[in-house]
Amino acid sequence: MEDTIIQLKSISKRYTIDTQIINALAEIDFSVKKSDFTAITGPSGSGKTTLLNILSLIDIPSQGQIIFDGIETGKFNDNELSKIRSSKIGIVFQQYSLIPVLNVLENVIFPLQIKRISKHNRKEMAVSLLSKFGLENYLKAKPYQLSSGQRQRVAIARALVTEPLIIIADEPTAALDSKSGEETINLMKEINHLLNTTFVFSTHDMRIMKYAKDIIELVDGKITK
């Protein structure tokens, strides 16, 4: 289908720890369409992060197919997968993963440097986006000088600045208090509504699930709902 960004077909993921085989995901069939705002939920150890890593093309499944933007990715090498991630996927990690020695503006500019966008254009793009996030007065601040909610907004801005097809966020509110968590999800929801940006995020917070258009429930590596 033309509006499908990612399709997973019979995806399974197994890890071997010592001699024990861990079935992290089992026979997952799952599609993400343009403008989706989807929550992946389930108890700790259910496979949420593994599924997000598969969707992000960070992890390779043990079996099954990943079709990203109409292309089957199984034959891609690490370099080709990295190019897709840098140009088409925005990733928001649970602990922000901001670069501590860079200021707010430099953190958001960094992905644009990798894409070799001109110095003038990348600064203009980053400043414009940070202003929309209410961070125009914090451009020279280092991450340690920001609140948790502000750091998360910087992380989302960094993920958005390359205009990816999809934003994938791993527990984006886990490190936030309830007020900052709701503000973060409201911001993501607003971006989804205004820009039709596609979001897939994991959460175990019942307060956050009410904002999702769709909810995928995982238990023991299987979709149950």
Tab-separated table of C-alpha atoms in Angstrom:
chain	number	residue	atom	x	y	z
A	1	MET	CA	0.000	0.000	0.000
A	2	GLU	CA	1.266	3.455	-0.917
A	3	ASP	CA	0.815	4.974	2.539
A	4	THR	CA	2.585	2.127	4.388
A	5	ILE	CA	5.988	3.197	5.725
A	6	ILE	CA	7.063	-0.016	7.466
A	7	GLN	CA	5.667	-3.520	7.217
A	8	LEU	CA	6.887	-6.418	9.354
A	9	LYS	CA	6.109	-9.917	8.097
A	10	SER	CA	6.442	-12.893	10.472
A	11	ILE	CA	9.274	-11.231	12.386
A	12	SER	CA	10.985	-13.251	15.103
A	13	LYS	CA	14.056	-12.333	17.134
A	14	ARG	CA	16.108	-14.749	19.210
A	15	TYR	CA	19.116	-14.116	21.430
A	16	THR	CA	21.484	-16.715	22.851
A	17	ILE	CA	22.809	-16.029	26.345
A	18	ASP	CA	25.336	-18.694	27.326
A	19	THR	CA	23.420	-21.779	26.219
A	20	GLN	CA	19.936	-20.352	26.767
A	21	ILE	CA	17.841	-19.180	23.805
A	22	ILE	CA	15.693	-16.118	24.502
A	23	ASN	CA	12.712	-15.588	22.182
A	24	ALA	CA	12.371	-11.801	22.294
A	25	LEU	CA	9.812	-11.591	19.442
A	26	ALA	CA	7.705	-14.310	17.848
A	27	GLU	CA	5.868	-14.139	14.500
A	28	ILE	CA	5.184	-10.395	14.555
A	29	ASP	CA	3.003	-8.976	11.767
A	30	PHE	CA	2.705	-5.225	12.029
A	31	SER	CA	2.389	-2.230	9.695
A	32	VAL	CA	2.939	1.484	10.207
A	33	LYS	CA	1.173	3.900	7.879
A	34	LYS	CA	1.776	7.569	7.223
A	35	SER	CA	0.414	9.839	9.994
A	36	ASP	CA	0.012	6.964	12.471
A	37	PHE	CA	0.431	7.767	16.173
A	38	THR	CA	0.957	4.319	17.630
A	39	ALA	CA	1.835	3.191	21.148
A	40	ILE	CA	3.527	-0.134	21.778
A	41	THR	CA	2.767	-1.262	25.291
A	42	GLY	CA	3.380	-4.244	27.520
A	43	PRO	CA	5.128	-5.247	30.746
A	44	SER	CA	8.881	-5.047	31.239
A	45	GLY	CA	10.574	-7.766	29.193
A	46	SER	CA	7.681	-8.078	26.745
A	47	GLY	CA	9.836	-7.133	23.736
A	48	LYS	CA	8.923	-3.447	23.297
A	49	THR	CA	12.480	-2.174	22.884
A	50	THR	CA	13.409	-5.090	20.635
A	51	LEU	CA	10.442	-4.322	18.389
A	52	LEU	CA	11.410	-0.644	18.216
A	53	ASN	CA	14.984	-1.608	17.337
A	54	ILE	CA	13.646	-3.784	14.509
A	55	LEU	CA	11.414	-0.953	13.269
A	56	SER	CA	14.405	1.423	13.457
A	57	LEU	CA	16.565	-0.975	11.415
A	58	ILE	CA	19.045	-0.984	14.313
A	59	ASP	CA	18.510	-4.694	14.943
A	60	ILE	CA	18.218	-7.472	12.367
A	61	PRO	CA	15.475	-10.093	12.882
A	62	SER	CA	16.287	-13.775	13.193
A	63	GLN	CA	13.596	-14.457	10.614
A	64	GLY	CA	10.907	-12.625	8.676
A	65	GLN	CA	10.827	-9.608	6.367
A	66	ILE	CA	11.052	-5.872	6.942
A	67	ILE	CA	9.665	-3.755	4.118
A	68	PHE	CA	10.632	-0.111	4.559
A	69	ASP	CA	9.223	2.532	2.216
A	70	GLY	CA	8.361	-0.193	-0.288
A	71	ILE	CA	11.787	-1.886	-0.230
A	72	GLU	CA	12.632	-5.236	1.386
A	73	THR	CA	15.665	-4.573	3.605
A	74	GLY	CA	16.968	-8.117	4.103
A	75	LYS	CA	19.754	-7.788	1.524
A	76	PHE	CA	21.004	-4.396	2.737
A	77	ASN	CA	24.415	-4.214	4.393
A	78	ASP	CA	25.167	-2.197	7.541
A	79	ASN	CA	26.207	0.871	5.564
A	80	GLU	CA	23.006	0.869	3.496
A	81	LEU	CA	20.859	0.433	6.607
A	82	SER	CA	22.728	3.293	8.278
A	83	LYS	CA	21.955	5.588	5.334
A	84	ILE	CA	18.241	4.781	5.619
A	85	ARG	CA	18.277	5.500	9.351
A	86	SER	CA	20.085	8.823	8.944
A	87	SER	CA	17.793	10.077	6.177
A	88	LYS	CA	14.384	8.536	6.839
A	89	ILE	CA	14.134	7.570	10.524
A	90	GLY	CA	14.220	9.867	13.552
A	91	ILE	CA	15.016	8.086	16.814
A	92	VAL	CA	14.293	9.404	20.322
A	93	PHE	CA	16.037	7.377	23.012
A	94	GLN	CA	14.761	6.899	26.549
A	95	GLN	CA	17.660	8.817	28.119
A	96	TYR	CA	17.750	11.521	25.412
A	97	SER	CA	21.319	10.622	24.249
A	98	LEU	CA	22.217	14.270	23.755
A	99	ILE	CA	25.922	14.996	23.277
A	100	PRO	CA	26.962	16.606	26.583
A	101	VAL	CA	29.826	18.725	25.191
A	102	LEU	CA	27.540	20.314	22.563
A	103	ASN	CA	24.994	23.008	23.257
A	104	VAL	CA	21.306	22.763	22.316
A	105	LEU	CA	21.753	24.263	18.846
A	106	GLU	CA	24.791	22.096	18.083
A	107	ASN	CA	22.959	18.929	19.178
A	108	VAL	CA	20.114	19.624	16.754
A	109	ILE	CA	22.477	20.668	13.947
A	110	PHE	CA	24.567	17.491	14.283
A	111	PRO	CA	22.336	15.187	12.123
A	112	LEU	CA	22.330	17.858	9.403
A	113	GLN	CA	26.135	17.915	9.390
A	114	ILE	CA	26.127	14.179	8.713
A	115	LYS	CA	23.804	14.819	5.745
A	116	ARG	CA	26.244	17.510	4.518
A	117	ILE	CA	23.670	20.297	4.448
A	118	SER	CA	25.291	23.724	4.090
A	119	LYS	CA	26.326	25.504	7.291
A	120	HIS	CA	23.885	28.404	6.777
A	121	ASN	CA	20.900	26.186	5.960
A	122	ARG	CA	21.416	23.745	8.803
A	123	LYS	CA	21.621	26.559	11.378
A	124	GLU	CA	18.484	28.156	9.954
A	125	MET	CA	16.606	24.834	10.031
A	126	ALA	CA	17.676	24.044	13.601
A	127	VAL	CA	16.884	27.518	14.998
A	128	SER	CA	13.462	27.518	13.333
A	129	LEU	CA	12.579	24.120	14.787
A	130	LEU	CA	13.871	24.895	18.274
A	131	SER	CA	11.790	28.093	18.280
A	132	LYS	CA	8.660	26.017	17.620
A	133	PHE	CA	9.609	23.941	20.659
A	134	GLY	CA	9.905	27.054	22.829
A	135	LEU	CA	13.670	26.638	23.160
A	136	GLU	CA	14.845	29.765	21.324
A	137	ASN	CA	16.318	31.177	24.557
A	138	TYR	CA	18.333	28.030	25.273
A	139	LEU	CA	20.343	27.662	22.047
A	140	LYS	CA	23.717	27.994	23.806
A	141	ALA	CA	22.745	25.978	26.889
A	142	LYS	CA	24.399	22.605	27.520
A	143	PRO	CA	22.135	19.592	28.200
A	144	TYR	CA	23.011	19.550	31.931
A	145	GLN	CA	21.595	23.078	32.239
A	146	LEU	CA	18.134	21.998	31.037
A	147	SER	CA	15.202	20.374	32.791
A	148	SER	CA	14.237	16.805	31.876
A	149	GLY	CA	11.306	18.066	29.813
A	150	GLN	CA	13.525	20.524	27.937
A	151	ARG	CA	16.126	17.827	27.198
A	152	GLN	CA	13.394	15.607	25.802
A	153	ARG	CA	12.160	18.429	23.567
A	154	VAL	CA	15.699	18.895	22.256
A	155	ALA	CA	15.892	15.154	21.555
A	156	ILE	CA	12.607	15.253	19.620
A	157	ALA	CA	13.736	18.348	17.700
A	158	ARG	CA	16.974	16.568	16.771
A	159	ALA	CA	14.967	13.583	15.518
A	160	LEU	CA	12.667	15.852	13.479
A	161	VAL	CA	15.221	18.178	11.918
A	162	THR	CA	16.085	15.864	9.012
A	163	GLU	CA	12.360	15.599	8.140
A	164	PRO	CA	12.270	11.784	8.417
A	165	LEU	CA	9.422	9.547	7.284
A	166	ILE	CA	8.909	8.314	10.838
A	167	ILE	CA	9.852	9.115	14.440
A	168	ILE	CA	10.468	6.129	16.713
A	169	ALA	CA	10.634	6.865	20.445
A	170	ASP	CA	11.609	4.412	23.185
A	171	GLU	CA	9.708	5.243	26.394
A	172	PRO	CA	9.885	9.018	25.691
A	173	THR	CA	8.272	9.890	29.042
A	174	ALA	CA	9.947	7.291	31.274
A	175	ALA	CA	12.437	9.725	32.820
A	176	LEU	CA	9.929	12.565	33.160
A	177	ASP	CA	7.522	13.569	35.903
A	178	SER	CA	3.832	13.310	35.055
A	179	LYS	CA	3.497	16.986	34.027
A	180	SER	CA	6.574	16.926	31.747
A	181	GLY	CA	5.475	13.544	30.370
A	182	GLU	CA	2.073	14.850	29.348
A	183	GLU	CA	3.660	17.966	27.836
A	184	THR	CA	6.007	15.793	25.778
A	185	ILE	CA	3.229	13.557	24.453
A	186	ASN	CA	1.039	16.589	23.732
A	187	LEU	CA	3.915	18.080	21.740
A	188	MET	CA	4.351	14.856	19.751
A	189	LYS	CA	0.593	14.716	19.187
A	190	GLU	CA	0.573	18.324	17.946
A	191	ILE	CA	3.410	17.602	15.507
A	192	ASN	CA	1.553	14.515	14.329
A	193	HIS	CA	-1.597	16.562	13.736
A	194	LEU	CA	-0.042	19.644	12.150
A	195	LEU	CA	2.735	18.057	10.087
A	196	ASN	CA	1.306	14.534	9.598
A	197	THR	CA	4.535	13.219	11.131
A	198	THR	CA	4.337	9.494	11.868
A	199	PHE	CA	5.154	8.426	15.424
A	200	VAL	CA	5.637	4.990	16.958
A	201	PHE	CA	6.531	4.981	20.641
A	202	SER	CA	6.723	2.479	23.464
A	203	THR	CA	5.205	3.142	26.870
A	204	HIS	CA	4.005	1.387	29.976
A	205	ASP	CA	2.260	4.514	31.304
A	206	MET	CA	-1.521	4.196	31.249
A	207	ARG	CA	-1.854	8.011	31.302
A	208	ILE	CA	0.010	8.228	28.001
A	209	MET	CA	-1.870	5.487	26.131
A	210	LYS	CA	-5.014	7.619	25.915
A	211	TYR	CA	-3.232	9.875	23.417
A	212	ALA	CA	-2.467	7.087	20.939
A	213	LYS	CA	-4.559	6.497	17.822
A	214	ASP	CA	-3.579	2.831	17.900
A	215	ILE	CA	-2.200	0.600	20.655
A	216	ILE	CA	-0.129	-2.538	20.049
A	217	GLU	CA	0.050	-4.753	23.134
A	218	LEU	CA	3.002	-7.117	23.523
A	219	VAL	CA	3.232	-10.010	25.968
A	220	ASP	CA	6.180	-12.415	25.890
A	221	GLY	CA	7.242	-11.186	22.471
A	222	LYS	CA	3.836	-11.680	20.856
A	223	ILE	CA	1.158	-9.203	19.834
A	224	THR	CA	-1.902	-9.986	21.930
A	225	LYS	CA	-4.069	-6.983	21.077
